[in-house]
Short mmCIF file of C-alpha atoms in Angstrom, two decimals:
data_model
loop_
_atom_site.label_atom_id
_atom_site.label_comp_id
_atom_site.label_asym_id
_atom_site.label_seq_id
_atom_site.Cartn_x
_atom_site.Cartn_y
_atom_site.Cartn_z
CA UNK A 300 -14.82 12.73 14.81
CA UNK A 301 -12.09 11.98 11.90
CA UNK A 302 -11.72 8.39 9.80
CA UNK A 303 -10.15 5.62 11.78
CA UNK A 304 -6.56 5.77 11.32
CA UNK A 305 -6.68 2.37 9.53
CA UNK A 306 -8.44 4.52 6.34
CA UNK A 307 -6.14 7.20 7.33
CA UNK A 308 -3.07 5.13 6.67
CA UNK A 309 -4.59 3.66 3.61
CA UNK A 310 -5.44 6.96 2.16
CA UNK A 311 -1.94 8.14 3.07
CA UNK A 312 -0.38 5.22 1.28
CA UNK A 313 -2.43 5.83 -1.77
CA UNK A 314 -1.57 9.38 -1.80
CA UNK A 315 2.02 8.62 -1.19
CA UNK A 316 2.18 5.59 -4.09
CA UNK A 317 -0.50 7.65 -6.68
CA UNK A 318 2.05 9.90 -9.01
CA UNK A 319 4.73 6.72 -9.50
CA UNK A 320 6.34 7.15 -12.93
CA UNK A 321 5.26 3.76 -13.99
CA UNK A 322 1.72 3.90 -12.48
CA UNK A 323 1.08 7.42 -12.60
CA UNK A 324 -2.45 8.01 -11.60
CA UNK A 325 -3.42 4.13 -10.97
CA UNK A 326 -3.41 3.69 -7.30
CA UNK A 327 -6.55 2.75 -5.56
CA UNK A 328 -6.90 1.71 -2.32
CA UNK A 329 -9.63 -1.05 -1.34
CA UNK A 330 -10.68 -1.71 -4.84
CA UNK A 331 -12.82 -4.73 -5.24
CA UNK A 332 -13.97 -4.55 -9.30
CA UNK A 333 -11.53 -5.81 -11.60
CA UNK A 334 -8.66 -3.41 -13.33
CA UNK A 335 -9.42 -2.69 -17.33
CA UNK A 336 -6.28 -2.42 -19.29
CA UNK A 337 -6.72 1.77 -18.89
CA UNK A 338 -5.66 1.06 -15.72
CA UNK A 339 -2.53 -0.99 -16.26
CA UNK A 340 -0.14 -1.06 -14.60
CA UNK A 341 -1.17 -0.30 -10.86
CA UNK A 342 -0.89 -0.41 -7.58
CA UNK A 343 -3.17 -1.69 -4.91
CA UNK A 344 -3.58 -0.20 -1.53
CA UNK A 345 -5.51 -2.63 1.29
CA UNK A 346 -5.57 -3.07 4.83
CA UNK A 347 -7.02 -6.77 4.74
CA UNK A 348 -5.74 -8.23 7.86
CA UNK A 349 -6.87 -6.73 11.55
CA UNK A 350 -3.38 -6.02 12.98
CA UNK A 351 -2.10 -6.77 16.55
CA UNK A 352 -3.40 -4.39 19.20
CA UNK A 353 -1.82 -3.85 22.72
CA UNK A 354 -1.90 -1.86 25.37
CA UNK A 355 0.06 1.39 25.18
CA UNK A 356 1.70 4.25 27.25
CA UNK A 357 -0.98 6.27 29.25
CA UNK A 358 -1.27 9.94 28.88
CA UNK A 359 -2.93 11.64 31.58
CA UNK A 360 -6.75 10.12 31.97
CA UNK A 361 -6.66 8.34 28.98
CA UNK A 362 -5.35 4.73 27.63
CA UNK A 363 -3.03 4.32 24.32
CA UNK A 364 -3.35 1.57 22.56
CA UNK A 365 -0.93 0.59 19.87
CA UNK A 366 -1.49 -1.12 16.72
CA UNK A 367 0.68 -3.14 14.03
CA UNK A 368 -1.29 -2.90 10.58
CA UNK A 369 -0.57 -5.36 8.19
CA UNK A 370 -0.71 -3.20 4.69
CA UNK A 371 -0.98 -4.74 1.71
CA UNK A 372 0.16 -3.40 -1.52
CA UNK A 373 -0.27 -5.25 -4.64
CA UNK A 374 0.99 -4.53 -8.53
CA UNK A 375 -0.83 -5.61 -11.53
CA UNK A 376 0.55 -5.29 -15.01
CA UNK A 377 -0.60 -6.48 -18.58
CA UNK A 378 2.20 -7.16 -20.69
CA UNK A 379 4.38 -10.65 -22.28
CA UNK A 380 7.54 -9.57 -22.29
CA UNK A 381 9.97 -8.14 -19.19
CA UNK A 382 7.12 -8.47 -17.18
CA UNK A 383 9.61 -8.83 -14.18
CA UNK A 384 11.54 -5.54 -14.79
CA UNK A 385 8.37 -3.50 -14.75
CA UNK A 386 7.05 -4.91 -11.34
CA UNK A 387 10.92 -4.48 -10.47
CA UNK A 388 10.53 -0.99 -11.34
CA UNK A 389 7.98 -0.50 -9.56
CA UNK A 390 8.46 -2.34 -6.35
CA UNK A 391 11.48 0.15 -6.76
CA UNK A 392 9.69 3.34 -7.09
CA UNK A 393 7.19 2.07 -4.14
CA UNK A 394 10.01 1.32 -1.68
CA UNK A 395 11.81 4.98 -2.27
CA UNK A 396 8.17 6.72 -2.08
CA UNK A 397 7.45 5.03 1.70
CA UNK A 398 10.84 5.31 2.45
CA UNK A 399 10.47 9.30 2.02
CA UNK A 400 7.54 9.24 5.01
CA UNK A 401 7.90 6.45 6.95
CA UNK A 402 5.76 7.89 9.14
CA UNK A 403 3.00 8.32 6.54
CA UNK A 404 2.06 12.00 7.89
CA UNK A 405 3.00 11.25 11.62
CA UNK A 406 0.25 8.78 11.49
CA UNK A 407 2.67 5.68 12.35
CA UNK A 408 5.96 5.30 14.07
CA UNK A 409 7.60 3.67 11.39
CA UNK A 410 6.71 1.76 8.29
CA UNK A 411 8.57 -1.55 7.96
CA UNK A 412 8.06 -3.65 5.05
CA UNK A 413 8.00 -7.41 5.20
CA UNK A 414 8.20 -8.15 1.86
CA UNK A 415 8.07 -7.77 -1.71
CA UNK A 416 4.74 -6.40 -3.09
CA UNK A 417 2.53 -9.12 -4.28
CA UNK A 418 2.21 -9.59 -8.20
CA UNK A 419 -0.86 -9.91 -9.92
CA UNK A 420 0.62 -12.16 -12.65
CA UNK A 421 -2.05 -14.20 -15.51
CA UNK A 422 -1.74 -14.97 -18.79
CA UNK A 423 -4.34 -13.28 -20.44
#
């Protein structure tokens, strides 16, 4: 028996989001220690929230259900200055790399975004 799909999706999203030109490599997905500056700037992948779940189409014997899965992706950068036009940049380069599988492998119908990444912003 495969992964849930939940750790599908979040692996999928990682995949999809690990590469960026302003990441590059720093994509995890739920990551719970906290990010040294090596690491700066990334992305965070997590699927914190349950989802809605309701009862689907029925193929022959068995019962669909469907799922909504609230994904969270957060962006975390260390830097003074222009701080905004990096996570800009990178909300950027996130939106065009869902955008080119919003299906994330055929593992969703669609991805819709609800809003802006969340910003890991501190003064340190």
């Amino acid at each position: 028996m495969g992964d849930h799909v939940r750790k599908q999706i979040r692996d999928r999203v990682k995949t999809l989001l690990t590469g960026l030109t302003t990441t590059t490599s720093n994509c995890y997905a739920s990551r719970v220690k906290p990010l040294q500056d090596a690491e700066l700037p990334a992305v965070l992948v997590d699927t914190l929230e349950a989802g809605e779940i309701r009862p689907g189409s029925a193929f022959g014997a068995g019962r669909v259900l469907e799922r909504s899965l609230p994904l969270t992706i957060s962006v975390a950068v260390k830097q003074t200055d222009n701080y905004q036009d990096t996570l800009d940049q990178i909300y950027k380069e996130v939106e065009i790399a869902l955008a080119g599988d919003n299906t994330l492998g055929g593992l969703a119908k669609y991805v819709q975004p609800s809003s802006e990444p969340a910003a890991d912003l501190s003064g340190e």
